[in-house]
Amino acid sequence: MRILLLGKIGQLGWELCRTLAPLGQVTAFDYPQIDLAKPEGLAALVDEVNPAVIINATAYTAVDRAESEPQLAMTINAVAPGILAEAARRNRSALVHFSTDYVFDGQKGAPYLETDNPNPLNVYGQSKLAGEQAIAQAGDAWIILRTSWVYSLRRDSFVTKVLSWARTQARLQIVSDQVSNPTWARMLAEGSAQLLAMALTAGQNQPHPAEGDIFKSAAVVDWLYAHRGLYHLAGGGYASRLDWARAILRLDPYPEEQMVLELLPAQTNAFPTPAQRPLFSALNCEKFSVAFGFNLPAWQEALQLAMER
Ligand SMILES: NC(=O)c1ccc[n+]([C@@H]2O[C@H](COP(=O)([O-])OP(=O)(O)OC[C@H]3O[C@@H](n4cnc5c(N)ncnc54)[C@H](OP(=O)(O)O)[C@@H]3O)[C@@H](O)[C@H]2O)c1
């Protein structure tokens, strides 16, 4: 199977490069080879690579900066994904894309379902929601995986920030009123690759005799088309940022480097930021498990694996 991966050096994209490798021929790009802020060239790229599956792991993810760059966030997170979906449809490819819990306003008080109404509180969430809508409108075989609180140890994330604060501050104040699913980028990449492995297996069981190009399996695209839609896929269970920070400090592989003595709860409104964030944006991932028969492990289990040395 031929796969076009966009965003190969992001938290998720880096891991996808590794988890997708056994599935076929992966052609991967990132900025500046491709620039989703100038999305006009994307259709030609899709034509040229002619993949069975396009995976879009790029995004404008600077939640606070997006408040002052709404146009740019909208181009990268909504216009470009729409163009990719249209190119995928025209090319008979499938598109796998990622979205966010920040499409919700956090008022529900229970984990969100795919059928719950989105109501983003910030520009980033609005742009990601517009991206979902553009894909659904233009696309054919598309899968959108909404995820939450993605972290990796390679790039700046909440986990690396907590580890670094713990080395420089005796007293940490972390918000206890923001709750969602911490998701290790590696696990999300594994889950995405498992999904494509299922499509590949199903495709092998339904040979298309007319097909000439083994890297462009029409059966894989058909299987993804049959399962097209929006799914939540994030770390199992949920936690407040304070719970998460506590677990990070406990699992720190070099605790002797910590100088933090106190970890205290704080309220979100004590730390004003340009972008408003939803308070309870945990995702319910049952639709995904029912459809595909597996799910991501509990966030605590994944964090332990991520932190082991
Ligand atoms: N991070 C989270 O907490 C979180 C939560 C929920 C959902 N998500 C979603 O999960 C997906 C993966 O997120 P992530 O955490 O892996 O994000 P990330 O680490 O910020 O990676 C995003 C990638 O997109 C690239 N990119 C940004 N602007 C671009 C442009 N104009 N042209 C081409 N590439 C560009 C970035 O390149 P540079 O490094 O050069 O900027 C980076 O490689 C995204 O769809 C995101 O919205 C993330």
mmCIF file of C-alpha atoms and ligand atoms in Angstrom:
data_model
loop_
_atom_site.group_PDB
_atom_site.id
_atom_site.type_symbol
_atom_site.label_atom_id
_atom_site.label_comp_id
_atom_site.label_asym_id
_atom_site.label_seq_id
_atom_site.Cartn_x
_atom_site.Cartn_y
_atom_site.Cartn_z
ATOM 1 C CA MET A 1 0.000 0.000 0.000
ATOM 2 C CA ARG A 2 1.309 3.450 -0.856
ATOM 3 C CA ILE A 3 0.805 6.064 1.900
ATOM 4 C CA LEU A 4 1.279 9.833 1.715
ATOM 5 C CA LEU A 5 2.041 11.194 5.188
ATOM 6 C CA LEU A 6 1.914 14.949 5.757
ATOM 7 C CA GLY A 7 3.504 16.368 8.922
ATOM 8 C CA LYS A 8 6.298 13.879 9.508
ATOM 9 C CA ILE A 9 8.127 15.799 12.248
ATOM 10 C CA GLY A 10 5.204 16.730 14.484
ATOM 11 C CA GLN A 11 4.535 14.786 17.688
ATOM 12 C CA LEU A 12 2.128 12.432 15.949
ATOM 13 C CA GLY A 13 3.729 12.494 12.495
ATOM 14 C CA TRP A 14 7.098 11.384 13.859
ATOM 15 C CA GLU A 15 5.523 8.315 15.437
ATOM 16 C CA LEU A 16 3.374 7.635 12.365
ATOM 17 C CA CYS A 17 6.525 7.471 10.234
ATOM 18 C CA ARG A 18 7.567 4.517 12.368
ATOM 19 C CA THR A 19 4.241 2.737 12.889
ATOM 20 C CA LEU A 20 3.212 3.009 9.220
ATOM 21 C CA ALA A 21 6.528 1.713 7.857
ATOM 22 C CA PRO A 22 5.564 -2.002 7.927
ATOM 23 C CA LEU A 23 2.357 -1.306 5.996
ATOM 24 C CA GLY A 24 3.903 -0.270 2.715
ATOM 25 C CA GLN A 25 5.635 2.525 0.901
ATOM 26 C CA VAL A 26 5.428 5.708 2.971
ATOM 27 C CA THR A 27 6.176 9.045 1.283
ATOM 28 C CA ALA A 28 6.414 11.671 4.018
ATOM 29 C CA PHE A 29 6.702 15.459 3.972
ATOM 30 C CA ASP A 30 6.700 18.352 6.391
ATOM 31 C CA TYR A 31 7.153 22.104 6.322
ATOM 32 C CA PRO A 32 8.949 23.642 4.398
ATOM 33 C CA GLN A 33 8.829 20.917 1.669
ATOM 34 C CA ILE A 34 5.076 21.421 1.812
ATOM 35 C CA ASP A 35 3.330 24.488 3.178
ATOM 36 C CA LEU A 36 -0.324 24.091 4.058
ATOM 37 C CA ALA A 37 -0.563 27.852 4.374
ATOM 38 C CA LYS A 38 -0.296 27.790 0.565
ATOM 39 C CA PRO A 39 -2.468 24.766 -0.102
ATOM 40 C CA GLU A 40 -2.822 25.243 -3.866
ATOM 41 C CA GLY A 41 -0.049 22.706 -4.596
ATOM 42 C CA LEU A 42 -1.562 19.901 -2.523
ATOM 43 C CA ALA A 43 -3.769 18.451 -5.245
ATOM 44 C CA ALA A 44 -0.782 18.082 -7.584
ATOM 45 C CA LEU A 45 1.202 16.373 -4.811
ATOM 46 C CA VAL A 46 -1.588 13.851 -4.287
ATOM 47 C CA ASP A 47 -1.766 13.222 -8.045
ATOM 48 C CA GLU A 48 1.988 12.726 -8.207
ATOM 49 C CA VAL A 49 2.294 10.309 -5.247
ATOM 50 C CA ASN A 50 -0.992 8.584 -6.123
ATOM 51 C CA PRO A 51 -1.387 6.999 -2.680
ATOM 52 C CA ALA A 52 -4.014 4.543 -1.450
ATOM 53 C CA VAL A 53 -4.166 6.561 1.773
ATOM 54 C CA ILE A 54 -3.288 10.148 2.678
ATOM 55 C CA ILE A 55 -2.638 10.770 6.366
ATOM 56 C CA ASN A 56 -2.717 14.389 7.443
ATOM 57 C CA ALA A 57 -0.810 14.849 10.710
ATOM 58 C CA THR A 58 -0.059 18.533 10.046
ATOM 59 C CA ALA A 59 -1.937 21.217 11.892
ATOM 60 C CA TYR A 60 -1.662 24.736 13.201
ATOM 61 C CA THR A 61 -1.570 23.712 16.889
ATOM 62 C CA ALA A 62 -0.513 26.974 18.603
ATOM 63 C CA VAL A 63 -3.808 27.420 20.465
ATOM 64 C CA ASP A 64 -3.043 30.847 21.948
ATOM 65 C CA ARG A 65 -1.256 32.252 18.883
ATOM 66 C CA ALA A 66 -4.224 31.263 16.720
ATOM 67 C CA GLU A 67 -6.270 34.023 18.402
ATOM 68 C CA SER A 68 -4.102 36.606 16.616
ATOM 69 C CA GLU A 69 -3.616 34.567 13.394
ATOM 70 C CA PRO A 70 -7.150 33.321 12.669
ATOM 71 C CA GLN A 71 -6.712 33.451 8.897
ATOM 72 C CA LEU A 72 -3.555 31.354 8.952
ATOM 73 C CA ALA A 73 -5.090 28.813 11.372
ATOM 74 C CA MET A 74 -8.146 28.560 9.125
ATOM 75 C CA THR A 75 -6.061 28.024 5.977
ATOM 76 C CA ILE A 76 -3.911 25.271 7.521
ATOM 77 C CA ASN A 77 -6.624 23.566 9.592
ATOM 78 C CA ALA A 78 -9.654 23.933 7.336
ATOM 79 C CA VAL A 79 -8.909 25.029 3.760
ATOM 80 C CA ALA A 80 -5.965 22.646 3.255
ATOM 81 C CA PRO A 81 -7.760 19.562 4.656
ATOM 82 C CA GLY A 82 -10.711 20.350 2.374
ATOM 83 C CA ILE A 83 -8.381 20.468 -0.629
ATOM 84 C CA LEU A 84 -6.809 17.165 0.463
ATOM 85 C CA ALA A 85 -10.235 15.538 0.788
ATOM 86 C CA GLU A 86 -11.227 16.735 -2.666
ATOM 87 C CA ALA A 87 -7.921 15.499 -4.135
ATOM 88 C CA ALA A 88 -8.375 12.140 -2.375
ATOM 89 C CA ARG A 89 -11.889 11.771 -3.798
ATOM 90 C CA ARG A 90 -10.752 12.625 -7.320
ATOM 91 C CA ASN A 91 -7.804 10.261 -7.054
ATOM 92 C CA ARG A 92 -9.734 7.384 -5.454
ATOM 93 C CA SER A 93 -7.584 7.578 -2.340
ATOM 94 C CA ALA A 94 -8.700 7.590 1.300
ATOM 95 C CA LEU A 95 -7.959 10.414 3.748
ATOM 96 C CA VAL A 96 -7.200 9.956 7.452
ATOM 97 C CA HIS A 97 -7.219 13.238 9.386
ATOM 98 C CA PHE A 98 -6.999 14.246 13.070
ATOM 99 C CA SER A 99 -9.134 16.681 15.001
ATOM 100 C CA THR A 100 -9.488 17.851 18.577
ATOM 101 C CA ASP A 101 -11.538 17.840 21.774
ATOM 102 C CA TYR A 102 -11.335 21.666 21.536
ATOM 103 C CA VAL A 103 -14.300 21.573 19.131
ATOM 104 C CA PHE A 104 -16.389 21.261 22.324
ATOM 105 C CA ASP A 105 -17.198 23.943 24.914
ATOM 106 C CA GLY A 106 -16.595 21.659 27.911
ATOM 107 C CA GLN A 107 -20.025 22.260 29.442
ATOM 108 C CA LYS A 108 -21.452 18.734 29.081
ATOM 109 C CA GLY A 109 -19.973 17.358 32.305
ATOM 110 C CA ALA A 110 -19.467 13.873 30.838
ATOM 111 C CA PRO A 111 -17.195 12.475 28.097
ATOM 112 C CA TYR A 112 -18.240 13.721 24.676
ATOM 113 C CA LEU A 113 -19.733 11.493 21.987
ATOM 114 C CA GLU A 114 -19.314 12.001 18.239
ATOM 115 C CA THR A 115 -23.000 12.947 18.112
ATOM 116 C CA ASP A 116 -22.650 15.786 20.630
ATOM 117 C CA ASN A 117 -22.895 19.286 19.215
ATOM 118 C CA PRO A 118 -19.562 21.049 18.871
ATOM 119 C CA ASN A 119 -19.260 24.611 20.102
ATOM 120 C CA PRO A 120 -15.605 25.680 20.027
ATOM 121 C CA LEU A 121 -14.486 28.395 22.434
ATOM 122 C CA ASN A 122 -11.363 29.447 20.563
ATOM 123 C CA VAL A 123 -10.027 30.087 17.047
ATOM 124 C CA TYR A 124 -8.019 26.847 17.000
ATOM 125 C CA GLY A 125 -11.162 24.813 17.810
ATOM 126 C CA GLN A 126 -13.181 26.755 15.225
ATOM 127 C CA SER A 127 -10.558 26.110 12.549
ATOM 128 C CA LYS A 128 -10.372 22.390 13.361
ATOM 129 C CA LEU A 129 -14.171 22.106 13.279
ATOM 130 C CA ALA A 130 -14.222 23.896 9.918
ATOM 131 C CA GLY A 131 -11.619 21.333 8.743
ATOM 132 C CA GLU A 132 -13.871 18.444 9.792
ATOM 133 C CA GLN A 133 -16.764 20.019 7.901
ATOM 134 C CA ALA A 134 -14.695 20.691 4.774
ATOM 135 C CA ILE A 135 -13.540 17.047 4.689
ATOM 136 C CA ALA A 136 -17.035 15.646 5.212
ATOM 137 C CA GLN A 137 -18.345 17.887 2.447
ATOM 138 C CA ALA A 138 -15.624 17.278 -0.124
ATOM 139 C CA GLY A 139 -14.498 13.798 0.774
ATOM 140 C CA ASP A 140 -15.451 10.303 -0.125
ATOM 141 C CA ALA A 141 -13.413 7.740 1.847
ATOM 142 C CA TRP A 142 -12.478 9.786 4.919
ATOM 143 C CA ILE A 143 -11.808 8.982 8.549
ATOM 144 C CA ILE A 144 -11.454 11.747 11.120
ATOM 145 C CA LEU A 145 -9.956 10.762 14.462
ATOM 146 C CA ARG A 146 -10.688 13.350 17.144
ATOM 147 C CA THR A 147 -8.113 13.151 19.861
ATOM 148 C CA SER A 148 -7.058 15.067 22.949
ATOM 149 C CA TRP A 149 -4.077 16.331 24.972
ATOM 150 C CA VAL A 150 -1.441 14.761 22.713
ATOM 151 C CA TYR A 151 2.064 14.543 24.157
ATOM 152 C CA SER A 152 5.451 13.193 23.224
ATOM 153 C CA LEU A 153 8.825 13.443 24.906
ATOM 154 C CA ARG A 154 10.503 14.613 21.696
ATOM 155 C CA ARG A 155 8.839 17.994 21.325
ATOM 156 C CA ASP A 156 7.484 20.580 23.745
ATOM 157 C CA SER A 157 4.412 19.130 25.416
ATOM 158 C CA PHE A 158 2.710 19.279 28.810
ATOM 159 C CA VAL A 159 4.861 16.320 29.925
ATOM 160 C CA THR A 160 8.182 17.933 28.993
ATOM 161 C CA LYS A 161 7.035 21.229 30.515
ATOM 162 C CA VAL A 162 6.124 19.631 33.864
ATOM 163 C CA LEU A 163 9.458 17.786 33.943
ATOM 164 C CA SER A 164 11.305 21.012 33.235
ATOM 165 C CA TRP A 165 9.320 23.124 35.776
ATOM 166 C CA ALA A 166 9.990 20.427 38.399
ATOM 167 C CA ARG A 167 13.720 20.966 37.889
ATOM 168 C CA THR A 168 13.608 24.714 38.356
ATOM 169 C CA GLN A 169 10.753 25.458 40.780
ATOM 170 C CA ALA A 170 10.071 24.364 44.363
ATOM 171 C CA ARG A 171 6.348 25.059 44.130
ATOM 172 C CA LEU A 172 4.200 24.101 41.146
ATOM 173 C CA GLN A 173 0.641 25.257 40.633
ATOM 174 C CA ILE A 174 -1.272 23.214 38.062
ATOM 175 C CA VAL A 175 -4.884 23.632 37.042
ATOM 176 C CA SER A 176 -7.251 21.056 38.453
ATOM 177 C CA ASP A 177 -10.374 22.210 36.595
ATOM 178 C CA GLN A 178 -9.267 21.261 33.044
ATOM 179 C CA VAL A 179 -10.060 17.599 32.397
ATOM 180 C CA SER A 180 -9.504 15.449 29.328
ATOM 181 C CA ASN A 181 -7.710 12.332 27.983
ATOM 182 C CA PRO A 182 -3.892 12.525 27.980
ATOM 183 C CA THR A 183 -2.870 10.751 24.755
ATOM 184 C CA TRP A 184 0.668 9.557 24.016
ATOM 185 C CA ALA A 185 1.417 10.350 20.365
ATOM 186 C CA ARG A 186 2.999 6.908 20.007
ATOM 187 C CA MET A 187 -0.246 5.142 21.033
ATOM 188 C CA LEU A 188 -2.328 7.282 18.690
ATOM 189 C CA ALA A 189 0.070 6.420 15.876
ATOM 190 C CA GLU A 190 -0.124 2.720 16.773
ATOM 191 C CA GLY A 191 -3.930 2.895 16.774
ATOM 192 C CA SER A 192 -3.977 4.653 13.402
ATOM 193 C CA ALA A 193 -1.601 2.079 11.902
ATOM 194 C CA GLN A 194 -3.717 -0.781 13.314
ATOM 195 C CA LEU A 195 -6.714 0.698 11.565
ATOM 196 C CA LEU A 196 -4.855 0.779 8.250
ATOM 197 C CA ALA A 197 -3.575 -2.772 8.846
ATOM 198 C CA MET A 198 -7.210 -3.871 9.172
ATOM 199 C CA ALA A 199 -8.021 -2.130 5.881
ATOM 200 C CA LEU A 200 -5.050 -3.839 4.242
ATOM 201 C CA THR A 201 -6.065 -7.296 5.501
ATOM 202 C CA ALA A 202 -9.653 -6.793 4.409
ATOM 203 C CA GLY A 203 -8.361 -5.576 1.053
ATOM 204 C CA GLN A 204 -6.266 -8.708 0.569
ATOM 205 C CA ASN A 205 -9.376 -10.820 1.130
ATOM 206 C CA GLN A 206 -11.238 -8.996 -1.627
ATOM 207 C CA PRO A 207 -8.969 -8.967 -4.657
ATOM 208 C CA HIS A 208 -9.765 -6.509 -7.378
ATOM 209 C CA PRO A 209 -8.806 -8.380 -10.529
ATOM 210 C CA ALA A 210 -8.693 -5.251 -12.661
ATOM 211 C CA GLU A 211 -6.223 -3.542 -10.393
ATOM 212 C CA GLY A 212 -2.787 -3.049 -11.861
ATOM 213 C CA ASP A 213 -1.014 -1.122 -9.110
ATOM 214 C CA ILE A 214 -0.442 -3.180 -5.959
ATOM 215 C CA PHE A 215 0.529 -0.030 -4.019
ATOM 216 C CA LYS A 216 -2.790 1.626 -4.796
ATOM 217 C CA SER A 217 -5.183 -1.002 -3.460
ATOM 218 C CA ALA A 218 -8.761 -0.056 -4.358
ATOM 219 C CA ALA A 219 -9.952 -2.652 -1.835
ATOM 220 C CA VAL A 220 -8.203 -0.742 0.988
ATOM 221 C CA VAL A 221 -9.970 2.444 -0.076
ATOM 222 C CA ASP A 222 -13.296 0.574 -0.334
ATOM 223 C CA TRP A 223 -12.898 -0.753 3.217
ATOM 224 C CA LEU A 224 -12.114 2.713 4.551
ATOM 225 C CA TYR A 225 -15.067 4.090 2.583
ATOM 226 C CA ALA A 226 -17.339 1.510 4.240
ATOM 227 C CA HIS A 227 -16.072 2.713 7.652
ATOM 228 C CA ARG A 228 -15.893 6.429 6.800
ATOM 229 C CA GLY A 229 -16.819 8.941 9.450
ATOM 230 C CA LEU A 230 -15.829 10.694 12.612
ATOM 231 C CA TYR A 231 -14.424 8.761 15.588
ATOM 232 C CA HIS A 232 -13.002 9.717 18.954
ATOM 233 C CA LEU A 233 -9.633 8.078 19.660
ATOM 234 C CA ALA A 234 -7.685 9.163 22.749
ATOM 235 C CA GLY A 235 -5.992 7.766 25.839
ATOM 236 C CA GLY A 236 -8.343 5.625 27.968
ATOM 237 C CA GLY A 237 -9.965 7.305 30.967
ATOM 238 C CA TYR A 238 -9.503 10.958 31.806
ATOM 239 C CA ALA A 239 -7.652 13.191 34.227
ATOM 240 C CA SER A 240 -7.266 16.776 35.324
ATOM 241 C CA ARG A 241 -4.026 18.517 34.405
ATOM 242 C CA LEU A 242 -3.147 18.302 38.116
ATOM 243 C CA ASP A 243 -3.690 14.481 38.194
ATOM 244 C CA TRP A 244 -1.631 14.222 35.033
ATOM 245 C CA ALA A 245 1.207 16.341 36.471
ATOM 246 C CA ARG A 246 1.214 14.237 39.654
ATOM 247 C CA ALA A 247 1.596 11.047 37.578
ATOM 248 C CA ILE A 248 4.373 12.638 35.481
ATOM 249 C CA LEU A 249 6.364 13.554 38.587
ATOM 250 C CA ARG A 250 5.866 10.065 40.062
ATOM 251 C CA LEU A 251 7.032 8.375 36.849
ATOM 252 C CA ASP A 252 9.956 10.765 36.242
ATOM 253 C CA PRO A 253 12.886 8.453 35.393
ATOM 254 C CA TYR A 254 15.315 10.904 37.062
ATOM 255 C CA PRO A 255 13.483 11.966 40.265
ATOM 256 C CA GLU A 256 16.772 12.947 41.906
ATOM 257 C CA GLU A 257 16.877 15.951 39.512
ATOM 258 C CA GLN A 258 13.568 17.323 40.816
ATOM 259 C CA MET A 259 13.586 20.287 43.168
ATOM 260 C CA VAL A 260 9.808 20.593 43.439
ATOM 261 C CA LEU A 261 8.477 20.260 46.996
ATOM 262 C CA GLU A 262 4.840 21.251 46.565
ATOM 263 C CA LEU A 263 2.316 20.512 43.832
ATOM 264 C CA LEU A 264 -0.745 22.684 44.326
ATOM 265 C CA PRO A 265 -4.125 22.888 42.564
ATOM 266 C CA ALA A 266 -5.039 26.050 40.712
ATOM 267 C CA GLN A 267 -8.028 27.298 38.747
ATOM 268 C CA THR A 268 -7.850 28.055 35.038
ATOM 269 C CA ASN A 269 -8.883 31.666 35.587
ATOM 270 C CA ALA A 270 -5.732 32.201 37.699
ATOM 271 C CA PHE A 271 -3.675 31.897 34.484
ATOM 272 C CA PRO A 272 -5.311 34.124 31.837
ATOM 273 C CA THR A 273 -4.412 33.075 28.285
ATOM 274 C CA PRO A 274 -5.395 34.597 24.919
ATOM 275 C CA ALA A 275 -7.471 31.507 24.050
ATOM 276 C CA GLN A 276 -10.271 30.249 26.257
ATOM 277 C CA ARG A 277 -10.111 26.471 26.813
ATOM 278 C CA PRO A 278 -12.946 24.033 27.481
ATOM 279 C CA LEU A 279 -12.904 22.746 31.079
ATOM 280 C CA PHE A 280 -14.232 19.189 30.701
ATOM 281 C CA SER A 281 -13.438 18.029 27.168
ATOM 282 C CA ALA A 282 -12.832 14.289 27.725
ATOM 283 C CA LEU A 283 -13.783 12.124 24.753
ATOM 284 C CA ASN A 284 -15.832 8.940 24.863
ATOM 285 C CA CYS A 285 -14.089 6.499 22.476
ATOM 286 C CA GLU A 286 -16.653 3.678 22.445
ATOM 287 C CA LYS A 287 -17.742 4.210 18.844
ATOM 288 C CA PHE A 288 -14.185 3.439 17.734
ATOM 289 C CA SER A 289 -13.938 0.243 19.833
ATOM 290 C CA VAL A 290 -17.294 -1.015 18.614
ATOM 291 C CA ALA A 291 -16.333 -0.353 14.974
ATOM 292 C CA PHE A 292 -12.759 -1.684 15.055
ATOM 293 C CA GLY A 293 -12.527 -3.967 18.096
ATOM 294 C CA PHE A 294 -9.706 -2.228 19.957
ATOM 295 C CA ASN A 295 -8.869 0.994 21.692
ATOM 296 C CA LEU A 296 -5.963 2.932 23.176
ATOM 297 C CA PRO A 297 -4.773 1.828 26.632
ATOM 298 C CA ALA A 298 -5.534 3.737 29.835
ATOM 299 C CA TRP A 299 -3.688 7.071 29.934
ATOM 300 C CA GLN A 300 -1.751 5.989 33.070
ATOM 301 C CA GLU A 301 -0.495 2.818 31.360
ATOM 302 C CA ALA A 302 0.614 4.729 28.254
ATOM 303 C CA LEU A 303 2.328 7.409 30.364
ATOM 304 C CA GLN A 304 4.300 4.733 32.201
ATOM 305 C CA LEU A 305 5.455 3.262 28.885
ATOM 306 C CA ALA A 306 6.327 6.715 27.567
ATOM 307 C CA MET A 307 8.416 7.572 30.636
ATOM 308 C CA GLU A 308 10.303 4.274 31.047
ATOM 309 C CA ARG A 309 14.043 4.457 30.444
HETATM 310 N N1 LIG B 1 -1.177 18.519 20.548
HETATM 311 C C1 LIG B 1 -2.371 18.322 21.115
HETATM 312 O O1 LIG B 1 -2.527 18.426 22.332
HETATM 313 C C2 LIG B 1 -3.558 17.917 20.274
HETATM 314 C C3 LIG B 1 -4.802 17.734 20.912
HETATM 315 C C4 LIG B 1 -5.899 17.356 20.142
HETATM 316 C C5 LIG B 1 -5.768 17.160 18.784
HETATM 317 N N2 LIG B 1 -4.555 17.350 18.185
HETATM 318 C C6 LIG B 1 -4.455 17.143 16.745
HETATM 319 O O2 LIG B 1 -3.591 16.044 16.512
HETATM 320 C C7 LIG B 1 -2.892 16.240 15.280
HETATM 321 C C8 LIG B 1 -1.394 16.100 15.504
HETATM 322 O O3 LIG B 1 -0.987 17.098 16.450
HETATM 323 P P1 LIG B 1 0.504 17.181 17.003
HETATM 324 O O4 LIG B 1 0.402 17.369 18.467
HETATM 325 O O5 LIG B 1 1.317 16.071 16.446
HETATM 326 O O6 LIG B 1 0.937 18.574 16.363
HETATM 327 P P2 LIG B 1 2.403 19.183 16.175
HETATM 328 O O7 LIG B 1 3.395 18.451 16.999
HETATM 329 O O8 LIG B 1 2.235 20.659 16.372
HETATM 330 O O9 LIG B 1 2.724 18.873 14.668
HETATM 331 C C9 LIG B 1 2.079 19.544 13.631
HETATM 332 C C10 LIG B 1 2.922 19.406 12.389
HETATM 333 O O10 LIG B 1 2.330 20.210 11.382
HETATM 334 C C11 LIG B 1 3.381 20.965 10.769
HETATM 335 N N3 LIG B 1 2.902 22.203 10.205
HETATM 336 C C12 LIG B 1 2.486 23.322 10.843
HETATM 337 N N4 LIG B 1 2.201 24.282 9.946
HETATM 338 C C13 LIG B 1 2.445 23.753 8.722
HETATM 339 C C14 LIG B 1 2.365 24.251 7.408
HETATM 340 N N5 LIG B 1 1.971 25.501 7.150
HETATM 341 N N6 LIG B 1 2.694 23.439 6.392
HETATM 342 C C15 LIG B 1 3.123 22.193 6.617
HETATM 343 N N7 LIG B 1 3.230 21.659 7.848
HETATM 344 C C16 LIG B 1 2.903 22.442 8.888
HETATM 345 C C17 LIG B 1 4.337 21.250 11.914
HETATM 346 O O11 LIG B 1 5.592 21.655 11.366
HETATM 347 P P3 LIG B 1 6.521 22.603 12.275
HETATM 348 O O12 LIG B 1 7.029 21.765 13.375
HETATM 349 O O13 LIG B 1 7.571 23.054 11.309
HETATM 350 O O14 LIG B 1 5.631 23.710 12.755
HETATM 351 C C18 LIG B 1 4.365 19.896 12.589
HETATM 352 O O15 LIG B 1 5.255 19.008 11.966
HETATM 353 C C19 LIG B 1 -3.322 17.613 14.760
HETATM 354 O O16 LIG B 1 -4.382 17.455 13.862
HETATM 355 C C20 LIG B 1 -3.831 18.318 16.005
HETATM 356 O O17 LIG B 1 -4.783 19.316 15.700
HETATM 357 C C21 LIG B 1 -3.430 17.716 18.906
#
